[in-house]
PDB file of C-alpha atoms in Angstrom:
ATOM      1  CA  MET A   1       6.929   0.367  17.975  1.00 56.00           C
ATOM      2  CA  ILE A   2       5.738   3.381  16.004  1.00 64.00           C
ATOM      3  CA  LYS A   3       2.934   5.178  17.842  1.00 66.00           C
ATOM      4  CA  LEU A   4       0.095   6.293  15.571  1.00 69.00           C
ATOM      5  CA  PRO A   5      -3.420   7.605  16.155  1.00 65.00           C
ATOM      6  CA  ALA A   6      -6.030   4.863  16.422  1.00 64.00           C
ATOM      7  CA  THR A   7      -7.426   5.871  13.038  1.00 62.00           C
ATOM      8  CA  HIS A   8      -4.128   4.873  11.452  1.00 66.00           C
ATOM      9  CA  SER A   9      -3.477   1.616  13.303  1.00 68.00           C
ATOM     10  CA  ASN A  10      -4.883  -1.823  12.400  1.00 76.00           C
ATOM     11  CA  THR A  11      -7.916  -0.404  10.599  1.00 87.00           C
ATOM     12  CA  PRO A  12      -9.563  -1.270   7.275  1.00 88.00           C
ATOM     13  CA  ALA A  13      -8.274   0.732   4.322  1.00 92.00           C
ATOM     14  CA  PRO A  14      -9.449   1.282   0.728  1.00 94.00           C
ATOM     15  CA  GLY A  15      -8.702  -1.459  -1.769  1.00 94.00           C
ATOM     16  CA  GLU A  16      -9.580  -4.257   0.654  1.00 94.00           C
ATOM     17  CA  GLY A  17      -6.377  -3.599   2.534  1.00 95.00           C
ATOM     18  CA  TYR A  18      -5.701  -2.589   6.103  1.00 94.00           C
ATOM     19  CA  LEU A  19      -3.321  -0.281   7.910  1.00 94.00           C
ATOM     20  CA  GLU A  20      -1.190  -2.459  10.166  1.00 94.00           C
ATOM     21  CA  GLU A  21       0.256  -1.515  13.527  1.00 90.00           C
ATOM     22  CA  THR A  22       2.980   0.765  12.153  1.00 93.00           C
ATOM     23  CA  GLY A  23       0.681   2.370   9.568  1.00 94.00           C
ATOM     24  CA  LEU A  24       1.647   0.424   6.439  1.00 96.00           C
ATOM     25  CA  TRP A  25      -1.044  -0.471   3.887  1.00 97.00           C
ATOM     26  CA  VAL A  26      -1.245  -4.258   3.533  1.00 97.00           C
ATOM     27  CA  ARG A  27      -3.301  -6.618   1.422  1.00 97.00           C
ATOM     28  CA  LYS A  28      -2.822 -10.372   1.249  1.00 97.00           C
ATOM     29  CA  TYR A  29      -4.776 -12.038  -1.548  1.00 96.00           C
ATOM     30  CA  ALA A  30      -6.720 -15.225  -0.827  1.00 94.00           C
ATOM     31  CA  HIS A  31      -4.862 -17.292  -3.431  1.00 95.00           C
ATOM     32  CA  ALA A  32      -1.637 -16.734  -1.480  1.00 96.00           C
ATOM     33  CA  ASP A  33      -2.844 -19.315   1.032  1.00 95.00           C
ATOM     34  CA  ALA A  34      -2.223 -22.024  -1.568  1.00 94.00           C
ATOM     35  CA  ILE A  35       1.529 -21.321  -1.622  1.00 95.00           C
ATOM     36  CA  PRO A  36       3.406 -23.776   0.640  1.00 94.00           C
ATOM     37  CA  THR A  37       5.411 -22.285   3.463  1.00 95.00           C
ATOM     38  CA  GLY A  38       9.185 -22.399   3.186  1.00 97.00           C
ATOM     39  CA  GLN A  39       9.175 -21.268  -0.441  1.00 96.00           C
ATOM     40  CA  PRO A  40      11.224 -18.320  -1.734  1.00 97.00           C
ATOM     41  CA  ALA A  41       9.463 -15.141  -2.777  1.00 98.00           C
ATOM     42  CA  LEU A  42       9.959 -12.619  -5.519  1.00 98.00           C
ATOM     43  CA  PHE A  43       9.868  -9.127  -4.005  1.00 98.00           C
ATOM     44  CA  LEU A  44       9.152  -6.415  -6.559  1.00 98.00           C
ATOM     45  CA  ASP A  45       9.091  -2.659  -6.365  1.00 98.00           C
ATOM     46  CA  ARG A  46       6.083  -1.220  -8.196  1.00 97.00           C
ATOM     47  CA  ASP A  47       6.603   2.143  -9.904  1.00 96.00           C
ATOM     48  CA  GLY A  48       9.347   1.999 -12.504  1.00 92.00           C
ATOM     49  CA  VAL A  49       9.488  -1.802 -12.341  1.00 95.00           C
ATOM     50  CA  ILE A  50       5.978  -3.149 -12.952  1.00 96.00           C
ATOM     51  CA  ASN A  51       4.430   0.038 -14.301  1.00 96.00           C
ATOM     52  CA  ASP A  52       5.737   3.264 -15.763  1.00 93.00           C
ATOM     53  CA  ASP A  53       7.028   5.639 -13.087  1.00 91.00           C
ATOM     54  CA  VAL A  54       4.558   8.505 -13.338  1.00 89.00           C
ATOM     55  CA  HIS A  55       5.439  11.019 -10.637  1.00 87.00           C
ATOM     56  CA  TYR A  56       3.145  10.245  -7.673  1.00 95.00           C
ATOM     57  CA  LEU A  57       0.870   7.994  -9.722  1.00 97.00           C
ATOM     58  CA  SER A  58      -2.711   8.718  -8.643  1.00 97.00           C
ATOM     59  CA  LYS A  59      -4.923   8.086 -11.699  1.00 97.00           C
ATOM     60  CA  PRO A  60      -5.785   4.653 -13.125  1.00 98.00           C
ATOM     61  CA  GLU A  61      -5.746   6.066 -16.643  1.00 98.00           C
ATOM     62  CA  ASP A  62      -2.034   6.825 -16.251  1.00 97.00           C
ATOM     63  CA  VAL A  63      -1.120   3.186 -15.585  1.00 98.00           C
ATOM     64  CA  VAL A  64       1.200   1.684 -18.218  1.00 97.00           C
ATOM     65  CA  ILE A  65       2.525  -1.820 -17.600  1.00 97.00           C
ATOM     66  CA  LEU A  66       6.189  -2.150 -18.507  1.00 95.00           C
ATOM     67  CA  PRO A  67       7.492  -4.851 -20.874  1.00 94.00           C
ATOM     68  CA  GLY A  68       8.147  -8.185 -19.238  1.00 96.00           C
ATOM     69  CA  ALA A  69       6.344  -7.442 -15.972  1.00 97.00           C
ATOM     70  CA  ALA A  70       3.310  -9.625 -16.610  1.00 98.00           C
ATOM     71  CA  GLU A  71       5.419 -12.446 -18.038  1.00 97.00           C
ATOM     72  CA  LEU A  72       7.749 -12.515 -15.032  1.00 97.00           C
ATOM     73  CA  ILE A  73       4.909 -12.461 -12.519  1.00 98.00           C
ATOM     74  CA  ALA A  74       3.060 -15.185 -14.441  1.00 98.00           C
ATOM     75  CA  ALA A  75       6.216 -17.335 -14.374  1.00 97.00           C
ATOM     76  CA  ALA A  76       6.415 -16.916 -10.602  1.00 97.00           C
ATOM     77  CA  ASN A  77       2.733 -17.846 -10.291  1.00 97.00           C
ATOM     78  CA  LYS A  78       3.323 -20.988 -12.339  1.00 97.00           C
ATOM     79  CA  ALA A  79       6.310 -21.939 -10.178  1.00 96.00           C
ATOM     80  CA  GLY A  80       4.338 -21.517  -6.955  1.00 96.00           C
ATOM     81  CA  VAL A  81       6.539 -18.627  -5.829  1.00 97.00           C
ATOM     82  CA  ALA A  82       4.946 -15.784  -3.908  1.00 98.00           C
ATOM     83  CA  VAL A  83       5.002 -12.402  -5.636  1.00 98.00           C
ATOM     84  CA  VAL A  84       5.126  -9.597  -3.081  1.00 98.00           C
ATOM     85  CA  ILE A  85       4.989  -5.925  -4.015  1.00 98.00           C
ATOM     86  CA  ILE A  86       6.836  -3.631  -1.602  1.00 98.00           C
ATOM     87  CA  THR A  87       6.408   0.005  -2.533  1.00 98.00           C
ATOM     88  CA  ASN A  88       7.328   3.330  -0.949  1.00 98.00           C
ATOM     89  CA  GLN A  89       4.338   5.634  -1.482  1.00 98.00           C
ATOM     90  CA  SER A  90       5.359   8.948   0.036  1.00 97.00           C
ATOM     91  CA  GLY A  91       2.807  10.654  -2.215  1.00 97.00           C
ATOM     92  CA  VAL A  92       0.150   9.479   0.237  1.00 97.00           C
ATOM     93  CA  GLY A  93       2.083  10.869   3.168  1.00 97.00           C
ATOM     94  CA  ARG A  94       2.755  14.147   1.372  1.00 97.00           C
ATOM     95  CA  GLY A  95      -0.931  14.536   0.479  1.00 97.00           C
ATOM     96  CA  TYR A  96      -0.523  14.269  -3.296  1.00 97.00           C
ATOM     97  CA  LEU A  97      -2.897  11.298  -3.309  1.00 97.00           C
ATOM     98  CA  ASN A  98      -4.942   9.412  -0.735  1.00 97.00           C
ATOM     99  CA  TRP A  99      -5.553   5.740  -0.060  1.00 97.00           C
ATOM    100  CA  ASP A 100      -8.623   5.772  -2.325  1.00 97.00           C
ATOM    101  CA  ASP A 101      -6.426   6.984  -5.189  1.00 97.00           C
ATOM    102  CA  PHE A 102      -3.813   4.374  -4.359  1.00 98.00           C
ATOM    103  CA  ALA A 103      -6.458   1.628  -4.294  1.00 97.00           C
ATOM    104  CA  ALA A 104      -7.842   2.707  -7.668  1.00 98.00           C
ATOM    105  CA  VAL A 105      -4.361   2.556  -9.208  1.00 98.00           C
ATOM    106  CA  GLN A 106      -3.761  -0.827  -7.601  1.00 98.00           C
ATOM    107  CA  ALA A 107      -6.994  -2.171  -9.043  1.00 97.00           C
ATOM    108  CA  LYS A 108      -6.026  -0.979 -12.527  1.00 98.00           C
ATOM    109  CA  ILE A 109      -2.554  -2.557 -12.367  1.00 98.00           C
ATOM    110  CA  HIS A 110      -4.067  -5.785 -11.044  1.00 97.00           C
ATOM    111  CA  GLN A 111      -6.601  -5.800 -13.883  1.00 98.00           C
ATOM    112  CA  GLU A 112      -3.915  -5.233 -16.528  1.00 98.00           C
ATOM    113  CA  LEU A 113      -1.728  -8.017 -15.146  1.00 98.00           C
ATOM    114  CA  ALA A 114      -4.658 -10.433 -14.828  1.00 97.00           C
ATOM    115  CA  GLN A 115      -5.259 -10.147 -18.566  1.00 97.00           C
ATOM    116  CA  HIS A 116      -1.936 -11.991 -18.923  1.00 97.00           C
ATOM    117  CA  SER A 117      -2.699 -14.549 -16.175  1.00 97.00           C
ATOM    118  CA  ALA A 118      -0.362 -12.740 -13.779  1.00 98.00           C
ATOM    119  CA  VAL A 119      -1.321 -12.007 -10.170  1.00 98.00           C
ATOM    120  CA  TRP A 120       0.534 -10.724  -7.154  1.00 98.00           C
ATOM    121  CA  ASP A 121       0.027 -12.447  -3.809  1.00 98.00           C
ATOM    122  CA  MET A 122       0.632  -9.601  -1.411  1.00 98.00           C
ATOM    123  CA  VAL A 123       1.057  -5.833  -1.613  1.00 98.00           C
ATOM    124  CA  ILE A 124       2.550  -3.643   1.101  1.00 98.00           C
ATOM    125  CA  ALA A 125       2.893   0.124   0.809  1.00 98.00           C
ATOM    126  CA  CYS A 126       4.700   2.634   3.008  1.00 98.00           C
ATOM    127  CA  PRO A 127       3.409   6.243   3.057  1.00 97.00           C
ATOM    128  CA  PHE A 128       6.009   7.546   5.511  1.00 97.00           C
ATOM    129  CA  HIS A 129       8.650  10.136   4.705  1.00 97.00           C
ATOM    130  CA  ALA A 130      10.584  12.707   6.702  1.00 96.00           C
ATOM    131  CA  LYS A 131       8.877  15.503   4.717  1.00 96.00           C
ATOM    132  CA  ALA A 132       5.375  14.017   4.790  1.00 97.00           C
ATOM    133  CA  LYS A 133       2.416  15.478   6.651  1.00 95.00           C
ATOM    134  CA  PRO A 134       1.433  14.202  10.128  1.00 92.00           C
ATOM    135  CA  PRO A 135       1.040  11.397  11.080  1.00 91.00           C
ATOM    136  CA  TYR A 136       3.281  10.214   8.235  1.00 94.00           C
ATOM    137  CA  ASP A 137       6.239  12.530   8.933  1.00 95.00           C
ATOM    138  CA  ILE A 138       8.408   9.886  10.589  1.00 94.00           C
ATOM    139  CA  PRO A 139      12.069   9.905   9.496  1.00 90.00           C
ATOM    140  CA  SER A 140      13.498   6.468   8.753  1.00 93.00           C
ATOM    141  CA  HIS A 141      10.214   4.683   9.429  1.00 96.00           C
ATOM    142  CA  PRO A 142      10.889   0.931   9.726  1.00 96.00           C
ATOM    143  CA  GLY A 143       8.669   0.292   6.708  1.00 97.00           C
ATOM    144  CA  ARG A 144      10.266   2.748   4.321  1.00 98.00           C
ATOM    145  CA  LYS A 145      12.867   1.091   2.110  1.00 98.00           C
ATOM    146  CA  PRO A 146      15.749   0.525   2.632  1.00 98.00           C
ATOM    147  CA  ASN A 147      14.326  -0.488   6.027  1.00 98.00           C
ATOM    148  CA  THR A 148      12.833  -3.954   6.130  1.00 98.00           C
ATOM    149  CA  ARG A 149       9.437  -3.894   7.838  1.00 97.00           C
ATOM    150  CA  MET A 150       7.558  -4.629   4.596  1.00 98.00           C
ATOM    151  CA  ILE A 151       9.619  -7.751   3.942  1.00 98.00           C
ATOM    152  CA  GLU A 152       9.190  -8.876   7.543  1.00 97.00           C
ATOM    153  CA  ILE A 153       5.406  -8.559   7.279  1.00 97.00           C
ATOM    154  CA  ALA A 154       5.402 -10.727   4.157  1.00 98.00           C
ATOM    155  CA  GLU A 155       7.678 -13.301   5.780  1.00 98.00           C
ATOM    156  CA  GLN A 156       5.331 -13.634   8.742  1.00 96.00           C
ATOM    157  CA  ALA A 157       2.184 -13.758   6.616  1.00 96.00           C
ATOM    158  CA  LEU A 158       3.406 -16.191   3.962  1.00 97.00           C
ATOM    159  CA  GLY A 159       6.107 -18.265   5.664  1.00 97.00           C
ATOM    160  CA  ILE A 160       8.708 -17.174   3.122  1.00 97.00           C
ATOM    161  CA  ASP A 161      12.270 -18.484   3.026  1.00 98.00           C
ATOM    162  CA  LEU A 162      14.063 -15.148   2.848  1.00 98.00           C
ATOM    163  CA  GLY A 163      17.444 -16.766   2.317  1.00 98.00           C
ATOM    164  CA  ARG A 164      16.305 -18.002  -1.113  1.00 97.00           C
ATOM    165  CA  SER A 165      14.264 -14.935  -2.060  1.00 98.00           C
ATOM    166  CA  TRP A 166      15.034 -12.249  -4.629  1.00 98.00           C
ATOM    167  CA  VAL A 167      14.270  -8.546  -4.850  1.00 98.00           C
ATOM    168  CA  ILE A 168      14.004  -6.451  -8.002  1.00 98.00           C
ATOM    169  CA  GLY A 169      13.858  -2.674  -7.891  1.00 96.00           C
ATOM    170  CA  ASP A 170      14.880   0.433  -9.749  1.00 93.00           C
ATOM    171  CA  LYS A 171      16.570   2.195  -6.852  1.00 93.00           C
ATOM    172  CA  ALA A 172      19.545   1.410  -4.654  1.00 95.00           C
ATOM    173  CA  SER A 173      17.192   1.544  -1.671  1.00 96.00           C
ATOM    174  CA  ASP A 174      15.335  -1.504  -3.047  1.00 97.00           C
ATOM    175  CA  VAL A 175      18.594  -3.425  -3.236  1.00 97.00           C
ATOM    176  CA  LYS A 176      19.721  -2.287   0.218  1.00 98.00           C
ATOM    177  CA  CYS A 177      16.373  -3.387   1.652  1.00 98.00           C
ATOM    178  CA  GLY A 178      16.964  -6.881   0.275  1.00 98.00           C
ATOM    179  CA  LEU A 179      20.496  -6.923   1.651  1.00 98.00           C
ATOM    180  CA  ARG A 180      19.375  -5.857   5.118  1.00 98.00           C
ATOM    181  CA  ALA A 181      16.548  -8.426   5.128  1.00 98.00           C
ATOM    182  CA  GLY A 182      18.876 -11.308   4.304  1.00 98.00           C
ATOM    183  CA  LEU A 183      17.584 -12.064   0.819  1.00 98.00           C
ATOM    184  CA  GLN A 184      19.657 -14.170  -1.559  1.00 97.00           C
ATOM    185  CA  VAL A 185      20.036 -11.959  -4.661  1.00 96.00           C
ATOM    186  CA  ALA A 186      18.982  -8.577  -6.048  1.00 97.00           C
ATOM    187  CA  LEU A 187      18.400  -7.357  -9.569  1.00 95.00           C
ATOM    188  CA  TYR A 188      18.592  -3.664 -10.312  1.00 94.00           C
ATOM    189  CA  ALA A 189      16.142  -2.812 -13.107  1.00 91.00           C
ATOM    190  CA  GLY A 190      16.924   0.611 -14.591  1.00 77.00           C
ATOM    191  CA  THR A 191      13.674   1.204 -16.410  1.00 56.00           C
ATOM    192  CA  HIS A 192      13.469   4.982 -16.605  1.00 53.00           C
ATOM    193  CA  GLU A 193      15.699   7.996 -17.108  1.00 55.00           C
ATOM    194  CA  LYS A 194      15.870   8.955 -13.441  1.00 52.00           C
ATOM    195  CA  SER A 195      17.108   5.512 -12.462  1.00 49.00           C
ATOM    196  CA  LEU A 196      19.799   5.536 -15.134  1.00 57.00           C
ATOM    197  CA  ARG A 197      21.763   8.463 -13.689  1.00 62.00           C
ATOM    198  CA  ASP A 198      23.700   7.050 -10.765  1.00 80.00           C
ATOM    199  CA  GLU A 199      21.347   4.550  -9.155  1.00 86.00           C
ATOM    200  CA  ALA A 200      22.864   1.619 -11.021  1.00 87.00           C
ATOM    201  CA  ASP A 201      26.319   2.316  -9.610  1.00 88.00           C
ATOM    202  CA  LYS A 202      24.903   2.719  -6.111  1.00 92.00           C
ATOM    203  CA  ALA A 203      22.934  -0.513  -6.408  1.00 93.00           C
ATOM    204  CA  LEU A 204      25.800  -2.568  -7.802  1.00 93.00           C
ATOM    205  CA  ALA A 205      28.125  -1.252  -5.092  1.00 95.00           C
ATOM    206  CA  LEU A 206      25.937  -2.965  -2.490  1.00 97.00           C
ATOM    207  CA  ALA A 207      26.893  -6.434  -3.732  1.00 97.00           C
ATOM    208  CA  THR A 208      28.746  -8.730  -1.358  1.00 97.00           C
ATOM    209  CA  ALA A 209      30.135 -12.242  -1.626  1.00 96.00           C
ATOM    210  CA  ASP A 210      26.869 -13.514  -0.140  1.00 96.00           C
ATOM    211  CA  PHE A 211      24.522 -11.078  -1.868  1.00 98.00           C
ATOM    212  CA  PRO A 212      25.158 -10.699  -5.603  1.00 97.00           C
ATOM    213  CA  VAL A 213      23.587  -7.787  -7.457  1.00 97.00           C
ATOM    214  CA  SER A 214      23.112  -7.643 -11.222  1.00 95.00           C
ATOM    215  CA  ALA A 215      21.753  -4.875 -13.444  1.00 92.00           C
ATOM    216  CA  ILE A 216      19.084  -5.340 -16.091  1.00 92.00           C
ATOM    217  CA  ASN A 217      17.252  -2.813 -18.246  1.00 87.00           C
ATOM    218  CA  ALA A 218      13.731  -4.112 -17.607  1.00 86.00           C
ATOM    219  CA  LEU A 219      11.834  -7.076 -16.179  1.00 90.00           C
ATOM    220  CA  SER A 220      11.793  -8.550 -19.678  1.00 91.00           C
ATOM    221  CA  GLU A 221      15.450  -9.480 -19.029  1.00 94.00           C
ATOM    222  CA  ALA A 222      14.951 -10.884 -15.529  1.00 96.00           C
ATOM    223  CA  LEU A 223      13.629 -14.396 -16.116  1.00 95.00           C
ATOM    224  CA  PRO A 224      16.923 -16.104 -17.112  1.00 95.00           C
ATOM    225  CA  TYR A 225      18.587 -14.843 -13.938  1.00 96.00           C
ATOM    226  CA  ILE A 226      16.191 -16.465 -11.479  1.00 97.00           C
ATOM    227  CA  PRO A 227      16.765 -20.207 -11.086  1.00 95.00           C
ATOM    228  CA  PHE A 228      13.487 -21.099  -9.404  1.00 93.00           C
ATOM    229  CA  LEU A 229      11.564 -19.643 -12.350  1.00 93.00           C
ATOM    230  CA  ASN A 230      13.348 -21.715 -14.994  1.00 85.00           C
TER     231      ASN A 230
END
């Protein structure tokens, strides 16, 4: 178990979230309780997948929702599939933004999605990074993707069937996280210039006979791939 100061362990956090026992920011939304246990989930990275990847996004006015994000999330809502955001947020750990900034950005993204009848059910964020400031300077923290703590928290909270769940991200670490957690399939969504360099090759190379990986350009292309949303 990661040892953190009491002020960073199981305490309320901005944005109606809390910092759980390893220091991850977690918020489960009330409507998630209506989702039956044993259902698959759709795990989504945030920056570069749902919204434009502004470097260390800290201002609500910089939020731009990417094409197809609201439509995909709304389809999952309609199908009764949990939508769980799992996001590395080393900017918090590095001191480029704080949890209040993160919460303000979250509220703006949530507002933009809600205009299209799209809501996420749970959000988990990891501020840890080897080069972060104390107490967040923990190399290979179990919550930082490609490690799987964020997925495990969602599984416990929502009763998710991981073996039928999907992950979509714009980095190979998102795909590797899904592989390590025992998810069914991954989609690599190369939505910005940085992700188009070599991340696609790295992500696709993680595919196995039991864990297929496909590449798409944006979430607007994802819906036909996912059987439980069609």
